[in-house]
PDB file of C-alpha atoms in Angstrom:
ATOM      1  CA  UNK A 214     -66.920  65.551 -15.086  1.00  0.00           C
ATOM      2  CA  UNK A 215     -64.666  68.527 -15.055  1.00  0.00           C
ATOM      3  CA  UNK A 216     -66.155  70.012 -11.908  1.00  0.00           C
ATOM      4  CA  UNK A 217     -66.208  66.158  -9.987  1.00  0.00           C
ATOM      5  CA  UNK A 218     -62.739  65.753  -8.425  1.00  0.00           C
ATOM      6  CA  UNK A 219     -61.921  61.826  -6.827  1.00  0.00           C
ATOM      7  CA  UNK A 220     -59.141  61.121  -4.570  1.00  0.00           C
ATOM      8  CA  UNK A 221     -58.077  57.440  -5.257  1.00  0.00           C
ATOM      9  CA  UNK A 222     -56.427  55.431  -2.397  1.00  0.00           C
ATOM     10  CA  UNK A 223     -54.699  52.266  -3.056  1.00  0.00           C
ATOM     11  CA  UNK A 224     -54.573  49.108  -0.615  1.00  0.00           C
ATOM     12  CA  UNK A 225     -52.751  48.091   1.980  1.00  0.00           C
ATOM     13  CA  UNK A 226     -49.155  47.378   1.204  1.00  0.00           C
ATOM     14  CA  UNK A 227     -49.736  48.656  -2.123  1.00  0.00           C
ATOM     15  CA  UNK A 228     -49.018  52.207  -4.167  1.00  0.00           C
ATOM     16  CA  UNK A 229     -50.421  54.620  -6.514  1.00  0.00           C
ATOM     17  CA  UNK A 230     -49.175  52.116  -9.464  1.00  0.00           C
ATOM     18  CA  UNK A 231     -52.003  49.759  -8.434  1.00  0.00           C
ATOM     19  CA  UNK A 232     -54.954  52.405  -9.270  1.00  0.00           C
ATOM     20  CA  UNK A 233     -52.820  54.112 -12.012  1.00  0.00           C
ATOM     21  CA  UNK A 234     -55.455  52.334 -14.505  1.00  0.00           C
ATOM     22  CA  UNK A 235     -58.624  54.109 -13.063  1.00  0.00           C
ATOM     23  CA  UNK A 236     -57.029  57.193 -12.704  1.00  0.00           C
ATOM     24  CA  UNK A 237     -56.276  56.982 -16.407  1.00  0.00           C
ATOM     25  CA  UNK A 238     -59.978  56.157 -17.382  1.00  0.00           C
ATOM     26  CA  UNK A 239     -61.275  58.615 -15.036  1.00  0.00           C
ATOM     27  CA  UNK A 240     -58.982  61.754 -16.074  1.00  0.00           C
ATOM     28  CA  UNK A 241     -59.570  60.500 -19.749  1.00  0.00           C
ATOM     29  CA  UNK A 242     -63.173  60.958 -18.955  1.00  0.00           C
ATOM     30  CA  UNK A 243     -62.658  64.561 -17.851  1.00  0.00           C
ATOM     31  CA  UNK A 244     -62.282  64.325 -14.186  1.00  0.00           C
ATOM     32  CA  UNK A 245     -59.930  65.745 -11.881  1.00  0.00           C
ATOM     33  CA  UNK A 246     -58.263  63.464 -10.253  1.00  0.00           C
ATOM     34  CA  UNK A 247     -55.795  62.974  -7.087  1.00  0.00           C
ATOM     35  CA  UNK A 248     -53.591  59.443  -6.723  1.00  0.00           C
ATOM     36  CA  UNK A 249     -50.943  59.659  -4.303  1.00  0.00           C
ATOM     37  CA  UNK A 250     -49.184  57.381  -1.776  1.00  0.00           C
ATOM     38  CA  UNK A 251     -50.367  56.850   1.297  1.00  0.00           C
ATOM     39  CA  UNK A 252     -49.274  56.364   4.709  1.00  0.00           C
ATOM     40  CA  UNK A 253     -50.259  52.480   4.817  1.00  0.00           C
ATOM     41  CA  UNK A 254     -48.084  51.861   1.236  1.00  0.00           C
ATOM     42  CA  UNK A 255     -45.095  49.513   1.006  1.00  0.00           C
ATOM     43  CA  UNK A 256     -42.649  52.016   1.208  1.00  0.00           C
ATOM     44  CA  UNK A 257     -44.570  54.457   3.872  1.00  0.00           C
ATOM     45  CA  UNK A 258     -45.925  51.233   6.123  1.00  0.00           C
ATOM     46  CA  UNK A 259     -48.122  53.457   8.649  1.00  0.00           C
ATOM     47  CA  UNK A 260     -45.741  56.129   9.617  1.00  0.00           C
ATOM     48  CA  UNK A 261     -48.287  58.402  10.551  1.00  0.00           C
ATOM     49  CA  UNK A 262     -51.181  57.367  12.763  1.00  0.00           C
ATOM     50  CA  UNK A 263     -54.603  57.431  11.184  1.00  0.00           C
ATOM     51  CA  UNK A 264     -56.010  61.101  11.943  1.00  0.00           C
ATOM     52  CA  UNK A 265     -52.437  62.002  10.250  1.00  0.00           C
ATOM     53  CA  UNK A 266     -53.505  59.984   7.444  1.00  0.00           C
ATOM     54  CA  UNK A 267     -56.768  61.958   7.378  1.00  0.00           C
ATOM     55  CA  UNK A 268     -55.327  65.012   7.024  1.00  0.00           C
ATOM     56  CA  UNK A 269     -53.351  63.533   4.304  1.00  0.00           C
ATOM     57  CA  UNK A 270     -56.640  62.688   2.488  1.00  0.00           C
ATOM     58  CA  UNK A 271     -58.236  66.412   3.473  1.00  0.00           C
ATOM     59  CA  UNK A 272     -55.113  67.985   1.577  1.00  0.00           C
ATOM     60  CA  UNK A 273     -56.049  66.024  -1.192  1.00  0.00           C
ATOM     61  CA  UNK A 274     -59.712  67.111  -1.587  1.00  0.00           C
ATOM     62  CA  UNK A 275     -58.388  70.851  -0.958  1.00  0.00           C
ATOM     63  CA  UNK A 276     -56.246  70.533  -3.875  1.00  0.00           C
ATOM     64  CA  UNK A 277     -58.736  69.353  -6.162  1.00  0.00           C
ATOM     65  CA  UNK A 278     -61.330  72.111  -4.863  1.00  0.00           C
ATOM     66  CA  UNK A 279     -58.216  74.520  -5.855  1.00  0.00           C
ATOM     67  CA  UNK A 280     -57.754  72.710  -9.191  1.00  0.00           C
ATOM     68  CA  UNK A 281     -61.763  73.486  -9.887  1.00  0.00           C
ATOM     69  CA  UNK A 282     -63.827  70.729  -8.220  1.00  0.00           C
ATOM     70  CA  UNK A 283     -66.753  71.692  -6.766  1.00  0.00           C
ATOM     71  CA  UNK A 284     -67.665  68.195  -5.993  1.00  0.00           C
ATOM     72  CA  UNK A 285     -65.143  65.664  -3.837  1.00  0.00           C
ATOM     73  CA  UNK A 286     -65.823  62.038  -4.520  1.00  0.00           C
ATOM     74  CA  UNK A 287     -63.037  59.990  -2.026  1.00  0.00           C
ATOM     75  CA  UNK A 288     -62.761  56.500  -3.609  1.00  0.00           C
ATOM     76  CA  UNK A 289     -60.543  53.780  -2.104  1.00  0.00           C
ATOM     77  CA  UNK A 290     -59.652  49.577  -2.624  1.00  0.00           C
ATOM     78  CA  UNK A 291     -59.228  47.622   0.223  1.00  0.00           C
ATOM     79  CA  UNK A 292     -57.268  49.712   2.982  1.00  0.00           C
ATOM     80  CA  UNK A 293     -58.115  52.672   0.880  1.00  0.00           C
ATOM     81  CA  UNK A 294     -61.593  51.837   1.015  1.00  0.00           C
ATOM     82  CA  UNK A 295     -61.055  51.192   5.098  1.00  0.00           C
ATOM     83  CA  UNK A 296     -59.766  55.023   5.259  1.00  0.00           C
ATOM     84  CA  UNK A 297     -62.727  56.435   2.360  1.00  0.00           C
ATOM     85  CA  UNK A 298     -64.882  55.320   4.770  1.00  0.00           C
ATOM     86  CA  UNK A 299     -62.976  56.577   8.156  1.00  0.00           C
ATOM     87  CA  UNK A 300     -62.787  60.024   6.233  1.00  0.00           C
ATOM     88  CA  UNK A 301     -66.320  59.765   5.594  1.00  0.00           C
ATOM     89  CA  UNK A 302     -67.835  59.460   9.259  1.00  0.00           C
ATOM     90  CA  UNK A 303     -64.940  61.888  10.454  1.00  0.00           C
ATOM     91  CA  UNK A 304     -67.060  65.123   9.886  1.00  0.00           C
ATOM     92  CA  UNK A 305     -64.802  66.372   6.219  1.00  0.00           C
ATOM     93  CA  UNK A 306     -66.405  67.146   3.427  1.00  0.00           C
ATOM     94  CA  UNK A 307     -66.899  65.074   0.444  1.00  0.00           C
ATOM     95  CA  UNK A 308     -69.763  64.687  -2.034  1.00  0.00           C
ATOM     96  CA  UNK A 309     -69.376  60.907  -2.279  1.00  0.00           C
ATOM     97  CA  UNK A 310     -67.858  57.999  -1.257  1.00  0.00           C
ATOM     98  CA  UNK A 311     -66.322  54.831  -3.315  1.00  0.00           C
ATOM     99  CA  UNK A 312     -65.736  51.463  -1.635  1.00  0.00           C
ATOM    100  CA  UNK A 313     -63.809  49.195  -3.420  1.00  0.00           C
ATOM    101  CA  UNK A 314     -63.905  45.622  -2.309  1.00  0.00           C
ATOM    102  CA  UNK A 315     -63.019  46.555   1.742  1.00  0.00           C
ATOM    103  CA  UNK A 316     -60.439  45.300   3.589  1.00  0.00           C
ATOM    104  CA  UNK A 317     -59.127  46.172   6.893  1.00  0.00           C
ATOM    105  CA  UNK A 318     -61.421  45.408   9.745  1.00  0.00           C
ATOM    106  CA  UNK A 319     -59.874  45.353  13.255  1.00  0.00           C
ATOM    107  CA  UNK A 320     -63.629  44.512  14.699  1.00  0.00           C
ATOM    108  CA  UNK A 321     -63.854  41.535  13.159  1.00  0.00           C
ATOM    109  CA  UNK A 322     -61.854  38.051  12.628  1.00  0.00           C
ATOM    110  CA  UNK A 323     -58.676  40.134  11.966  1.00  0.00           C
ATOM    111  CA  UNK A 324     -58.524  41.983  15.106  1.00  0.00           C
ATOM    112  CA  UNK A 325     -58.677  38.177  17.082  1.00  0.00           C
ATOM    113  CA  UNK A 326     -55.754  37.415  15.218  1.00  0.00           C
ATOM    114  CA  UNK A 327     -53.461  40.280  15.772  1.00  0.00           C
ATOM    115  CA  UNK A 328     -55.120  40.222  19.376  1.00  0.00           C
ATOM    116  CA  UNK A 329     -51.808  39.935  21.064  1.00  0.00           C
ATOM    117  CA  UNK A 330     -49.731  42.563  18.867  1.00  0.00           C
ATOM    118  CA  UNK A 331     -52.775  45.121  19.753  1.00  0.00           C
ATOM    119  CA  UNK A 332     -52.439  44.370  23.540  1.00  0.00           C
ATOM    120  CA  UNK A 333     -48.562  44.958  23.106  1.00  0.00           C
ATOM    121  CA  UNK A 334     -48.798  48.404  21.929  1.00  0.00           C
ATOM    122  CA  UNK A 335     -51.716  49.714  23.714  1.00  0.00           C
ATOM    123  CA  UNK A 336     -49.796  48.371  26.946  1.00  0.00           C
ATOM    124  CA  UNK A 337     -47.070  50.390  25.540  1.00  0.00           C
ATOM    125  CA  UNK A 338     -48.694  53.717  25.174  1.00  0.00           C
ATOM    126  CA  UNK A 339     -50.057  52.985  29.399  1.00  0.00           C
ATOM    127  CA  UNK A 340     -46.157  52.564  30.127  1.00  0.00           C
ATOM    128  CA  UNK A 341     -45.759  55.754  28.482  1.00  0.00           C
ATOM    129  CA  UNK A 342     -43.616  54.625  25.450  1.00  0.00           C
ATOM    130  CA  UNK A 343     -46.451  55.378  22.849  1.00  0.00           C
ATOM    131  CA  UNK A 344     -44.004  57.012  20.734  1.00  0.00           C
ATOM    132  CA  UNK A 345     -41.087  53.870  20.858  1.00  0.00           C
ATOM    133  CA  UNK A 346     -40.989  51.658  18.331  1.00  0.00           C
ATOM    134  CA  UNK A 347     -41.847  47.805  18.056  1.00  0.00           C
ATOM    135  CA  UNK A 348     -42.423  44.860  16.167  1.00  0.00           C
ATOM    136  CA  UNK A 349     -46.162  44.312  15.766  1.00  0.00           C
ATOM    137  CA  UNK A 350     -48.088  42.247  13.173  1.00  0.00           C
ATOM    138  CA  UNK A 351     -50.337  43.046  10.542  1.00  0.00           C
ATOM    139  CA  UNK A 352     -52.144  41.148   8.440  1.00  0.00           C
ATOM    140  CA  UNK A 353     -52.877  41.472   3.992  1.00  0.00           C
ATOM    141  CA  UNK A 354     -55.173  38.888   1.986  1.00  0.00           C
ATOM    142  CA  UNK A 355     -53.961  36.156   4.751  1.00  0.00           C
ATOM    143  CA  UNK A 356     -50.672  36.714   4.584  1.00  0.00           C
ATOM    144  CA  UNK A 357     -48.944  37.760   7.842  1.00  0.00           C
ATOM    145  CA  UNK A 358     -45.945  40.096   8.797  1.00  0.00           C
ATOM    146  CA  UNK A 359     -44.381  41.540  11.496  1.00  0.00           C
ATOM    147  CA  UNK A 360     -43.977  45.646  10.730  1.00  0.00           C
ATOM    148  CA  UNK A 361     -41.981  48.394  12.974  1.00  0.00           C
ATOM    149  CA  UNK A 362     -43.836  51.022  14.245  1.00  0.00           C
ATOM    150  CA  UNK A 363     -44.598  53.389  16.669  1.00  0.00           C
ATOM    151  CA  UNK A 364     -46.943  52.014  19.486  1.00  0.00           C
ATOM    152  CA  UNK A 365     -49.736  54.575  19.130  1.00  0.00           C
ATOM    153  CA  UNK A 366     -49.553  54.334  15.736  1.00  0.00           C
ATOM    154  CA  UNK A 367     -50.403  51.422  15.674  1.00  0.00           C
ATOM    155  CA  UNK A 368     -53.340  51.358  17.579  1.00  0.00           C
ATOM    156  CA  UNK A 369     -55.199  54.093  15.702  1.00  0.00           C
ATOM    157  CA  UNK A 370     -54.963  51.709  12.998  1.00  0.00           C
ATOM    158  CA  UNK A 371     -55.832  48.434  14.784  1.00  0.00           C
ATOM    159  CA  UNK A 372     -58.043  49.353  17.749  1.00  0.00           C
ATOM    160  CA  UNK A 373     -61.374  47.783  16.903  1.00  0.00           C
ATOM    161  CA  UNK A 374     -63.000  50.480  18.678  1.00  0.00           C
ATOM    162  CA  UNK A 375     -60.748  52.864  16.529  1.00  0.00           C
ATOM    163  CA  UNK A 376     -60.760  54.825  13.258  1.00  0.00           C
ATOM    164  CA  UNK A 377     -60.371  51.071  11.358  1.00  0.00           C
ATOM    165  CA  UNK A 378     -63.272  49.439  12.990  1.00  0.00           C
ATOM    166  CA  UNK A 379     -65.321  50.578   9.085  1.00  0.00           C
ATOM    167  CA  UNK A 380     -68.416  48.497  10.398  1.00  0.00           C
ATOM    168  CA  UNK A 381     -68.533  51.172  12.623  1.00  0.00           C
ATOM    169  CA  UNK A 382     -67.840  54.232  10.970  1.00  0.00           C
ATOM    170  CA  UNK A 383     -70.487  53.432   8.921  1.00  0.00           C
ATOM    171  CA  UNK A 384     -73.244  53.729  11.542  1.00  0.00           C
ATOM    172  CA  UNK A 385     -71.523  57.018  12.336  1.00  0.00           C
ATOM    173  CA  UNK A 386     -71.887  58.721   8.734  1.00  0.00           C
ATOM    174  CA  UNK A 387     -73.530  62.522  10.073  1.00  0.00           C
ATOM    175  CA  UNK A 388     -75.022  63.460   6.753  1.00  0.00           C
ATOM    176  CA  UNK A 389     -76.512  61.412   3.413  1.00  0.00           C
ATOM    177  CA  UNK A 390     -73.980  60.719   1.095  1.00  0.00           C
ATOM    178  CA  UNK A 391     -74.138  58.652  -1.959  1.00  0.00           C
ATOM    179  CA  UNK A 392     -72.144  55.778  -1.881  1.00  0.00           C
ATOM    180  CA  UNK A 393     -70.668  52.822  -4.128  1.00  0.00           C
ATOM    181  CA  UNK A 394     -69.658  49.531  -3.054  1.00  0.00           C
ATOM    182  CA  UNK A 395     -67.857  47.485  -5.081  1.00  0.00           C
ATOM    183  CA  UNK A 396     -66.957  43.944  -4.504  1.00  0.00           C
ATOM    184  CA  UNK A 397     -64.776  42.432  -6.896  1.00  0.00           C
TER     185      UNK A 397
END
């Protein structure tokens, strides 16, 4: 366990407090282990776009290689699970890959229901105003709410074609790499 480092990545809305539990467990069990806020949290709510948010997670991994982990698992819960996988078929380098009861899927019945707040910004960034902020809506175990943002921020988050779509990342995983799903 010592030399297994795993970046932990809460849920939408959410904060480290929410996987403060695992971490415990885990670092009791000798692992190294990384649980910080991230850019979809209550207090961040997306402000950085998704690649941003990827680089976010890369630091992470680099500091636990630094703190003596030769292997990177990237764990996440619901959005956090949406961006373990979006790291994962990215190209960076991790050793394995937790999924924690998924959430977050602009391909499917979500994106149809924040169809019109998607249209909004992507008209935006065509109008050249990707970087003004709006109003758009999001949506967290069925509960709705509008959010401010930057435009092209929030596509990368919402485009079903995007970084978010996780049905799709899937498919484009480049290498074998152990994974465990986890619905709860």
């Amino acid at each position: 366990p010592s030399e297994v480092g795993v970046v932990l990545m809460h849920g939408k809305w959410g904060a480290p407090q929410s996987m403060l539990p695992l971490a415990r467990e885990l670092e009791s069990q000798g692992y190294l282990v990384s649980n910080v806020e991230m850019a979809w949290s209550e207090r961040r709510l997306y402000d950085v776009d998704y690649p941003a948010a990827l680089k976010e997670v890369e630091a992470q991994v680099k500091q636990l290689r630094t703190r003596g982990a030769k292997r990177v698992v990237v764990a996440g819960q619901s959005m956090g699970a949406n961006a373990a996988v979006a790291y994962a078929s990215s190209g960076f380098d991790l050793d394995g890959l937790v999924v924690m009861s998924p959430g977050h899927f602009p391909e499917g019945g979500m994106g149809g229901r924040l169809r019109a707040s998607l249209d909004k910004a992507r008209n935006m960034v065509a109008a050249n105003r990707a970087n003004d902020p709006e109003s758009f809506d999001d949506i967290n175990q069925g509960r709705q709410r509008s959010l401010r943002m930057v435009a092209r921020v929030y596509v990368s988050y919402f485009d079903p074609d995007g970084l978010g779509a996780s049905t799709k990342n899937i498919r484009r995983l480049s290498r074998p790499t152990p994974v465990l799903l986890v619905i709860a």
